């Protein structure tokens, strides 16, 4: 490993321990899906029920530990930018190897998948005959490869960072002049970006108003890429008050009052609850209205915060960037 840092070692060690627990949970999950029979009264079924409770507890704790660990991961990337030549924030560290960006995407995806597993588990535990036990362990078997991929990518990325090699700063990575997918987003017409962003939010609000869980889930799913693209292409420039600064990582720094942590919490929390409400409804959970309300509140907070910056800038300066 080229980069030996206490933060990096701590993240690799913690994720390694969680992976070992997940491996144990996987082995027992396979046993449960093969032999589970909720109508049986055999000693084997009784033993499986006890193991199912143990495994569910392990998976729950993996998710609850992964949430703060993800924030620590972001904090660590930001800190590493101080020692990598050329890096000004986590964007440069993420781009230090080819594994950085896929790692970031898989980490976010895993949080959603583990969160959906918790939803399934909670609904199953509320039913007296545990009708979704086999389904939730099948689901865990399906999401385990994603967790494995995350751990492998993390080891490859952290192990591949060379502190003596110059990396690109965010000003280069998120530049309209560069030929990349990001530059394609940045050069989109502003009315199109804002139309997609606010139009998507209106659709979410209408679906919430008519209590349509499926449409709320679908529009929240679309809202994730639409919100991120609009943040990079338009809203971030007003946070920085610089027309050519589009970095979504610098928002996490103290210079901008750590507003990125709030924005991403609102966005990912709101979209998660919006999708989870539909899953809960499909499983016959009776009180999805509360989940829908949490979704619309968090989505609205996200919209208000990002909208505040361009409006505030215009009121102070009388011009748009």
PDB file of C-alpha atoms in Angstrom, residues 54-300:
ATOM      1  CA  UNK A  54     -29.256 -13.805  15.190  1.00  0.00           C
ATOM      2  CA  UNK A  55     -28.506 -13.183  11.502  1.00  0.00           C
ATOM      3  CA  UNK A  56     -31.109 -10.431  11.246  1.00  0.00           C
ATOM      4  CA  UNK A  57     -29.483  -8.686  14.217  1.00  0.00           C
ATOM      5  CA  UNK A  58     -26.058  -8.963  12.545  1.00  0.00           C
ATOM      6  CA  UNK A  59     -27.330  -7.494   9.264  1.00  0.00           C
ATOM      7  CA  UNK A  60     -29.116  -4.672  11.097  1.00  0.00           C
ATOM      8  CA  UNK A  61     -25.946  -3.713  12.944  1.00  0.00           C
ATOM      9  CA  UNK A  62     -23.907  -3.845   9.719  1.00  0.00           C
ATOM     10  CA  UNK A  63     -26.281  -1.247   8.248  1.00  0.00           C
ATOM     11  CA  UNK A  64     -26.283   0.970  11.338  1.00  0.00           C
ATOM     12  CA  UNK A  65     -22.467   0.929  11.407  1.00  0.00           C
ATOM     13  CA  UNK A  66     -22.157   1.527   7.670  1.00  0.00           C
ATOM     14  CA  UNK A  67     -24.057   4.816   7.908  1.00  0.00           C
ATOM     15  CA  UNK A  68     -21.515   6.641  10.140  1.00  0.00           C
ATOM     16  CA  UNK A  69     -18.694   4.747   8.414  1.00  0.00           C
ATOM     17  CA  UNK A  70     -19.783   6.233   5.088  1.00  0.00           C
ATOM     18  CA  UNK A  71     -19.603   9.743   6.546  1.00  0.00           C
ATOM     19  CA  UNK A  72     -16.165   8.898   7.968  1.00  0.00           C
ATOM     20  CA  UNK A  73     -15.136   7.660   4.510  1.00  0.00           C
ATOM     21  CA  UNK A  74     -16.105  11.021   2.985  1.00  0.00           C
ATOM     22  CA  UNK A  75     -14.296  12.870   5.756  1.00  0.00           C
ATOM     23  CA  UNK A  76     -11.190  10.736   5.163  1.00  0.00           C
ATOM     24  CA  UNK A  77     -11.173  11.416   1.416  1.00  0.00           C
ATOM     25  CA  UNK A  78     -11.411  15.105   2.145  1.00  0.00           C
ATOM     26  CA  UNK A  79      -8.534  14.864   4.627  1.00  0.00           C
ATOM     27  CA  UNK A  80      -6.353  12.918   2.184  1.00  0.00           C
ATOM     28  CA  UNK A  81      -6.632  15.793  -0.282  1.00  0.00           C
ATOM     29  CA  UNK A  82      -4.245  17.693   2.016  1.00  0.00           C
ATOM     30  CA  UNK A  83      -1.418  15.261   1.297  1.00  0.00           C
ATOM     31  CA  UNK A  84      -2.074  14.343  -2.339  1.00  0.00           C
ATOM     32  CA  UNK A  85      -0.379  16.752  -4.774  1.00  0.00           C
ATOM     33  CA  UNK A  86      -2.949  18.417  -7.011  1.00  0.00           C
ATOM     34  CA  UNK A  87      -6.013  17.429  -4.965  1.00  0.00           C
ATOM     35  CA  UNK A  88      -8.105  20.229  -3.461  1.00  0.00           C
ATOM     36  CA  UNK A  89     -10.931  18.092  -2.075  1.00  0.00           C
ATOM     37  CA  UNK A  90     -12.315  14.551  -2.078  1.00  0.00           C
ATOM     38  CA  UNK A  91     -12.872  14.745  -5.848  1.00  0.00           C
ATOM     39  CA  UNK A  92      -9.128  14.537  -6.541  1.00  0.00           C
ATOM     40  CA  UNK A  93      -8.689  11.632  -4.110  1.00  0.00           C
ATOM     41  CA  UNK A  94     -11.645   9.783  -5.676  1.00  0.00           C
ATOM     42  CA  UNK A  95     -10.072  10.246  -9.080  1.00  0.00           C
ATOM     43  CA  UNK A  96      -6.631   9.080  -7.901  1.00  0.00           C
ATOM     44  CA  UNK A  97      -7.352   5.556  -9.190  1.00  0.00           C
ATOM     45  CA  UNK A  98      -9.840   4.076 -11.664  1.00  0.00           C
ATOM     46  CA  UNK A  99     -11.621   2.371  -8.746  1.00  0.00           C
ATOM     47  CA  UNK A 100     -12.531   5.589  -6.888  1.00  0.00           C
ATOM     48  CA  UNK A 101     -15.714   6.622  -8.694  1.00  0.00           C
ATOM     49  CA  UNK A 102     -17.180   3.068  -8.937  1.00  0.00           C
ATOM     50  CA  UNK A 103     -16.423   2.670  -5.224  1.00  0.00           C
ATOM     51  CA  UNK A 104     -18.357   5.837  -4.423  1.00  0.00           C
ATOM     52  CA  UNK A 105     -21.379   4.715  -6.458  1.00  0.00           C
ATOM     53  CA  UNK A 106     -21.382   1.196  -4.968  1.00  0.00           C
ATOM     54  CA  UNK A 107     -21.131   2.577  -1.423  1.00  0.00           C
ATOM     55  CA  UNK A 108     -24.265   4.693  -1.932  1.00  0.00           C
ATOM     56  CA  UNK A 109     -26.069   1.810  -3.648  1.00  0.00           C
ATOM     57  CA  UNK A 110     -25.225  -0.503  -0.722  1.00  0.00           C
ATOM     58  CA  UNK A 111     -26.704   1.960   1.773  1.00  0.00           C
ATOM     59  CA  UNK A 112     -29.990   1.906  -0.162  1.00  0.00           C
ATOM     60  CA  UNK A 113     -29.957  -1.911  -0.459  1.00  0.00           C
ATOM     61  CA  UNK A 114     -29.197  -2.487   3.214  1.00  0.00           C
ATOM     62  CA  UNK A 115     -31.848   0.111   4.087  1.00  0.00           C
ATOM     63  CA  UNK A 116     -34.441  -1.735   1.995  1.00  0.00           C
ATOM     64  CA  UNK A 117     -33.454  -4.950   3.740  1.00  0.00           C
ATOM     65  CA  UNK A 118     -34.164  -3.272   7.115  1.00  0.00           C
ATOM     66  CA  UNK A 119     -37.599  -2.230   5.794  1.00  0.00           C
ATOM     67  CA  UNK A 120     -38.358  -5.809   4.768  1.00  0.00           C
ATOM     68  CA  UNK A 121     -37.113  -7.137   8.101  1.00  0.00           C
ATOM     69  CA  UNK A 122     -39.151  -4.681  10.183  1.00  0.00           C
ATOM     70  CA  UNK A 123     -42.349  -5.557   8.310  1.00  0.00           C
ATOM     71  CA  UNK A 124     -41.636  -9.261   8.660  1.00  0.00           C
ATOM     72  CA  UNK A 125     -41.140  -8.919  12.430  1.00  0.00           C
ATOM     73  CA  UNK A 126     -44.505  -7.167  12.808  1.00  0.00           C
ATOM     74  CA  UNK A 127     -46.357 -10.195  11.392  1.00  0.00           C
ATOM     75  CA  UNK A 128     -47.094 -13.028  13.837  1.00  0.00           C
ATOM     76  CA  UNK A 129     -46.114 -15.813  11.398  1.00  0.00           C
ATOM     77  CA  UNK A 130     -43.028 -14.075   9.880  1.00  0.00           C
ATOM     78  CA  UNK A 131     -44.215 -14.519   6.249  1.00  0.00           C
ATOM     79  CA  UNK A 132     -41.250 -12.707   4.654  1.00  0.00           C
ATOM     80  CA  UNK A 133     -38.408 -14.496   6.450  1.00  0.00           C
ATOM     81  CA  UNK A 134     -37.320 -16.554   3.465  1.00  0.00           C
ATOM     82  CA  UNK A 135     -37.716 -13.543   1.159  1.00  0.00           C
ATOM     83  CA  UNK A 136     -35.531 -11.256   3.293  1.00  0.00           C
ATOM     84  CA  UNK A 137     -32.707 -13.796   3.462  1.00  0.00           C
ATOM     85  CA  UNK A 138     -32.935 -14.327  -0.275  1.00  0.00           C
ATOM     86  CA  UNK A 139     -32.640 -10.572  -0.607  1.00  0.00           C
ATOM     87  CA  UNK A 140     -29.564 -10.544   1.614  1.00  0.00           C
ATOM     88  CA  UNK A 141     -27.956 -13.264  -0.533  1.00  0.00           C
ATOM     89  CA  UNK A 142     -28.608 -11.070  -3.590  1.00  0.00           C
ATOM     90  CA  UNK A 143     -27.130  -7.912  -2.063  1.00  0.00           C
ATOM     91  CA  UNK A 144     -24.075  -9.655  -0.576  1.00  0.00           C
ATOM     92  CA  UNK A 145     -22.112  -9.515  -3.895  1.00  0.00           C
ATOM     93  CA  UNK A 146     -22.556  -5.728  -3.908  1.00  0.00           C
ATOM     94  CA  UNK A 147     -21.061  -5.526  -0.414  1.00  0.00           C
ATOM     95  CA  UNK A 148     -18.206  -7.780  -1.559  1.00  0.00           C
ATOM     96  CA  UNK A 149     -17.648  -5.523  -4.560  1.00  0.00           C
ATOM     97  CA  UNK A 150     -17.529  -2.482  -2.273  1.00  0.00           C
ATOM     98  CA  UNK A 151     -14.880  -4.039  -0.016  1.00  0.00           C
ATOM     99  CA  UNK A 152     -12.767  -5.151  -2.984  1.00  0.00           C
ATOM    100  CA  UNK A 153     -13.001  -1.745  -4.691  1.00  0.00           C
ATOM    101  CA  UNK A 154     -12.143  -0.012  -1.430  1.00  0.00           C
ATOM    102  CA  UNK A 155      -9.022  -2.131  -0.951  1.00  0.00           C
ATOM    103  CA  UNK A 156      -7.970  -1.589  -4.572  1.00  0.00           C
ATOM    104  CA  UNK A 157      -8.578   2.162  -4.411  1.00  0.00           C
ATOM    105  CA  UNK A 158      -6.925   2.817  -1.064  1.00  0.00           C
ATOM    106  CA  UNK A 159      -4.054   0.496  -1.928  1.00  0.00           C
ATOM    107  CA  UNK A 160      -3.594   2.107  -5.334  1.00  0.00           C
ATOM    108  CA  UNK A 161      -3.331   5.724  -4.236  1.00  0.00           C
ATOM    109  CA  UNK A 162       0.209   6.968  -4.692  1.00  0.00           C
ATOM    110  CA  UNK A 163       0.930  10.095  -2.598  1.00  0.00           C
ATOM    111  CA  UNK A 164       3.809  11.017  -4.937  1.00  0.00           C
ATOM    112  CA  UNK A 165       1.699  11.178  -8.107  1.00  0.00           C
ATOM    113  CA  UNK A 166      -0.109  14.389  -9.026  1.00  0.00           C
ATOM    114  CA  UNK A 167      -3.890  13.996  -9.319  1.00  0.00           C
ATOM    115  CA  UNK A 168      -6.476  16.222 -10.991  1.00  0.00           C
ATOM    116  CA  UNK A 169      -8.210  18.844  -8.873  1.00  0.00           C
ATOM    117  CA  UNK A 170     -11.967  19.356  -8.948  1.00  0.00           C
ATOM    118  CA  UNK A 171     -11.552  22.437 -11.140  1.00  0.00           C
ATOM    119  CA  UNK A 172     -10.217  20.152 -13.875  1.00  0.00           C
ATOM    120  CA  UNK A 173     -12.584  17.242 -13.290  1.00  0.00           C
ATOM    121  CA  UNK A 174     -15.749  19.357 -13.285  1.00  0.00           C
ATOM    122  CA  UNK A 175     -14.834  21.634 -16.128  1.00  0.00           C
ATOM    123  CA  UNK A 176     -17.107  22.410 -19.063  1.00  0.00           C
ATOM    124  CA  UNK A 177     -14.017  22.533 -21.279  1.00  0.00           C
ATOM    125  CA  UNK A 178     -13.190  18.895 -20.610  1.00  0.00           C
ATOM    126  CA  UNK A 179     -14.584  16.170 -22.861  1.00  0.00           C
ATOM    127  CA  UNK A 180     -16.419  13.906 -20.406  1.00  0.00           C
ATOM    128  CA  UNK A 181     -19.869  12.918 -19.182  1.00  0.00           C
ATOM    129  CA  UNK A 182     -19.641  15.562 -16.441  1.00  0.00           C
ATOM    130  CA  UNK A 183     -18.861  18.328 -18.942  1.00  0.00           C
ATOM    131  CA  UNK A 184     -21.884  17.191 -20.999  1.00  0.00           C
ATOM    132  CA  UNK A 185     -24.100  17.788 -17.947  1.00  0.00           C
ATOM    133  CA  UNK A 186     -22.540  21.160 -17.204  1.00  0.00           C
ATOM    134  CA  UNK A 187     -23.131  22.429 -20.721  1.00  0.00           C
ATOM    135  CA  UNK A 188     -26.838  21.511 -20.699  1.00  0.00           C
ATOM    136  CA  UNK A 189     -29.099  24.569 -21.089  1.00  0.00           C
ATOM    137  CA  UNK A 190     -30.052  26.014 -17.702  1.00  0.00           C
ATOM    138  CA  UNK A 191     -33.835  26.123 -18.453  1.00  0.00           C
ATOM    139  CA  UNK A 192     -33.702  22.406 -19.270  1.00  0.00           C
ATOM    140  CA  UNK A 193     -31.853  21.583 -16.038  1.00  0.00           C
ATOM    141  CA  UNK A 194     -34.195  23.653 -13.873  1.00  0.00           C
ATOM    142  CA  UNK A 195     -37.275  22.374 -15.734  1.00  0.00           C
ATOM    143  CA  UNK A 196     -36.284  18.761 -15.062  1.00  0.00           C
ATOM    144  CA  UNK A 197     -35.423  19.473 -11.436  1.00  0.00           C
ATOM    145  CA  UNK A 198     -38.515  21.439 -10.413  1.00  0.00           C
ATOM    146  CA  UNK A 199     -40.787  19.408 -12.727  1.00  0.00           C
ATOM    147  CA  UNK A 200     -39.611  16.186 -11.110  1.00  0.00           C
ATOM    148  CA  UNK A 201     -40.260  17.638  -7.648  1.00  0.00           C
ATOM    149  CA  UNK A 202     -43.784  18.716  -8.665  1.00  0.00           C
ATOM    150  CA  UNK A 203     -44.506  15.146  -9.823  1.00  0.00           C
ATOM    151  CA  UNK A 204     -43.303  13.824  -6.460  1.00  0.00           C
ATOM    152  CA  UNK A 205     -45.533  16.329  -4.645  1.00  0.00           C
ATOM    153  CA  UNK A 206     -48.590  15.389  -6.738  1.00  0.00           C
ATOM    154  CA  UNK A 207     -47.973  11.656  -6.175  1.00  0.00           C
ATOM    155  CA  UNK A 208     -47.634  12.331  -2.433  1.00  0.00           C
ATOM    156  CA  UNK A 209     -50.821  14.439  -2.414  1.00  0.00           C
ATOM    157  CA  UNK A 210     -52.833  11.596  -3.979  1.00  0.00           C
ATOM    158  CA  UNK A 211     -51.054   8.976  -1.825  1.00  0.00           C
ATOM    159  CA  UNK A 212     -49.721   7.053  -4.823  1.00  0.00           C
ATOM    160  CA  UNK A 213     -46.827   5.052  -3.395  1.00  0.00           C
ATOM    161  CA  UNK A 214     -45.728   3.560  -6.724  1.00  0.00           C
ATOM    162  CA  UNK A 215     -45.501   6.934  -8.460  1.00  0.00           C
ATOM    163  CA  UNK A 216     -43.808   8.473  -5.431  1.00  0.00           C
ATOM    164  CA  UNK A 217     -41.179   5.719  -5.594  1.00  0.00           C
ATOM    165  CA  UNK A 218     -40.689   6.083  -9.336  1.00  0.00           C
ATOM    166  CA  UNK A 219     -40.332   9.879  -9.251  1.00  0.00           C
ATOM    167  CA  UNK A 220     -38.008   9.687  -6.247  1.00  0.00           C
ATOM    168  CA  UNK A 221     -35.857   7.184  -8.116  1.00  0.00           C
ATOM    169  CA  UNK A 222     -35.605   9.641 -11.021  1.00  0.00           C
ATOM    170  CA  UNK A 223     -35.007  12.501  -8.600  1.00  0.00           C
ATOM    171  CA  UNK A 224     -31.622  11.077  -7.507  1.00  0.00           C
ATOM    172  CA  UNK A 225     -29.751  11.601 -10.841  1.00  0.00           C
ATOM    173  CA  UNK A 226     -31.769  14.718 -11.722  1.00  0.00           C
ATOM    174  CA  UNK A 227     -30.928  16.384  -8.392  1.00  0.00           C
ATOM    175  CA  UNK A 228     -27.232  15.448  -8.581  1.00  0.00           C
ATOM    176  CA  UNK A 229     -26.878  16.699 -12.166  1.00  0.00           C
ATOM    177  CA  UNK A 230     -28.659  19.976 -11.372  1.00  0.00           C
ATOM    178  CA  UNK A 231     -26.500  20.408  -8.260  1.00  0.00           C
ATOM    179  CA  UNK A 232     -23.281  19.999 -10.265  1.00  0.00           C
ATOM    180  CA  UNK A 233     -24.405  21.974 -13.297  1.00  0.00           C
ATOM    181  CA  UNK A 234     -26.280  24.850 -11.668  1.00  0.00           C
ATOM    182  CA  UNK A 235     -26.845  25.116  -7.917  1.00  0.00           C
ATOM    183  CA  UNK A 236     -23.249  24.492  -6.764  1.00  0.00           C
ATOM    184  CA  UNK A 237     -21.980  27.563  -8.631  1.00  0.00           C
ATOM    185  CA  UNK A 238     -24.222  29.749  -6.426  1.00  0.00           C
ATOM    186  CA  UNK A 239     -22.978  28.083  -3.248  1.00  0.00           C
ATOM    187  CA  UNK A 240     -19.405  28.911  -4.296  1.00  0.00           C
ATOM    188  CA  UNK A 241     -20.460  32.187  -5.964  1.00  0.00           C
ATOM    189  CA  UNK A 242     -18.144  31.255  -8.850  1.00  0.00           C
ATOM    190  CA  UNK A 243     -19.585  30.423 -12.297  1.00  0.00           C
ATOM    191  CA  UNK A 244     -16.916  27.836 -13.143  1.00  0.00           C
ATOM    192  CA  UNK A 245     -16.811  25.935  -9.824  1.00  0.00           C
ATOM    193  CA  UNK A 246     -19.079  22.870 -10.090  1.00  0.00           C
ATOM    194  CA  UNK A 247     -17.552  20.426  -7.598  1.00  0.00           C
ATOM    195  CA  UNK A 248     -20.093  18.395  -5.543  1.00  0.00           C
ATOM    196  CA  UNK A 249     -17.389  17.485  -2.994  1.00  0.00           C
ATOM    197  CA  UNK A 250     -16.242  20.961  -1.947  1.00  0.00           C
ATOM    198  CA  UNK A 251     -19.744  21.449  -0.494  1.00  0.00           C
ATOM    199  CA  UNK A 252     -18.612  19.155   2.319  1.00  0.00           C
ATOM    200  CA  UNK A 253     -15.854  21.495   3.441  1.00  0.00           C
ATOM    201  CA  UNK A 254     -15.916  23.986   6.310  1.00  0.00           C
ATOM    202  CA  UNK A 255     -15.514  26.923   3.878  1.00  0.00           C
ATOM    203  CA  UNK A 256     -19.124  26.280   2.831  1.00  0.00           C
ATOM    204  CA  UNK A 257     -20.406  25.475   6.330  1.00  0.00           C
ATOM    205  CA  UNK A 258     -20.556  21.730   5.585  1.00  0.00           C
ATOM    206  CA  UNK A 259     -23.784  22.349   3.665  1.00  0.00           C
ATOM    207  CA  UNK A 260     -23.099  19.257   1.534  1.00  0.00           C
ATOM    208  CA  UNK A 261     -23.718  16.933   4.505  1.00  0.00           C
ATOM    209  CA  UNK A 262     -27.188  18.457   4.952  1.00  0.00           C
ATOM    210  CA  UNK A 263     -27.962  18.414   1.223  1.00  0.00           C
ATOM    211  CA  UNK A 264     -26.972  14.786   0.711  1.00  0.00           C
ATOM    212  CA  UNK A 265     -28.777  13.695   3.878  1.00  0.00           C
ATOM    213  CA  UNK A 266     -31.988  15.389   2.692  1.00  0.00           C
ATOM    214  CA  UNK A 267     -31.657  14.011  -0.841  1.00  0.00           C
ATOM    215  CA  UNK A 268     -30.749  10.420  -0.019  1.00  0.00           C
ATOM    216  CA  UNK A 269     -33.083  10.284   3.004  1.00  0.00           C
ATOM    217  CA  UNK A 270     -36.047  11.687   1.059  1.00  0.00           C
ATOM    218  CA  UNK A 271     -35.598   9.405  -1.937  1.00  0.00           C
ATOM    219  CA  UNK A 272     -35.016   6.387   0.305  1.00  0.00           C
ATOM    220  CA  UNK A 273     -38.287   6.886   2.210  1.00  0.00           C
ATOM    221  CA  UNK A 274     -40.127   7.557  -1.063  1.00  0.00           C
ATOM    222  CA  UNK A 275     -39.024   4.200  -2.518  1.00  0.00           C
ATOM    223  CA  UNK A 276     -39.337   2.330   0.787  1.00  0.00           C
ATOM    224  CA  UNK A 277     -42.984   3.429   1.132  1.00  0.00           C
ATOM    225  CA  UNK A 278     -43.868   1.582  -2.071  1.00  0.00           C
ATOM    226  CA  UNK A 279     -41.998  -1.541  -0.926  1.00  0.00           C
ATOM    227  CA  UNK A 280     -43.885  -1.398   2.381  1.00  0.00           C
ATOM    228  CA  UNK A 281     -47.206  -1.000   0.586  1.00  0.00           C
ATOM    229  CA  UNK A 282     -46.498  -3.994  -1.659  1.00  0.00           C
ATOM    230  CA  UNK A 283     -45.798  -6.081   1.445  1.00  0.00           C
ATOM    231  CA  UNK A 284     -49.100  -5.119   3.041  1.00  0.00           C
ATOM    232  CA  UNK A 285     -47.711  -2.704   5.632  1.00  0.00           C
ATOM    233  CA  UNK A 286     -50.611  -0.520   6.691  1.00  0.00           C
ATOM    234  CA  UNK A 287     -49.078   2.858   7.585  1.00  0.00           C
ATOM    235  CA  UNK A 288     -47.041   3.956   4.547  1.00  0.00           C
ATOM    236  CA  UNK A 289     -48.439   7.494   4.859  1.00  0.00           C
ATOM    237  CA  UNK A 290     -45.809   8.261   7.513  1.00  0.00           C
ATOM    238  CA  UNK A 291     -43.031   7.113   5.174  1.00  0.00           C
ATOM    239  CA  UNK A 292     -44.428   9.233   2.356  1.00  0.00           C
ATOM    240  CA  UNK A 293     -44.571  12.250   4.677  1.00  0.00           C
ATOM    241  CA  UNK A 294     -40.936  11.809   5.683  1.00  0.00           C
ATOM    242  CA  UNK A 295     -40.005  11.573   2.013  1.00  0.00           C
ATOM    243  CA  UNK A 296     -41.787  14.760   0.967  1.00  0.00           C
ATOM    244  CA  UNK A 297     -40.435  16.687   3.985  1.00  0.00           C
ATOM    245  CA  UNK A 298     -36.807  15.724   3.226  1.00  0.00           C
ATOM    246  CA  UNK A 299     -37.204  16.287  -0.529  1.00  0.00           C
ATOM    247  CA  UNK A 300     -38.741  19.712   0.171  1.00  0.00           C
TER     248      UNK A 300
END
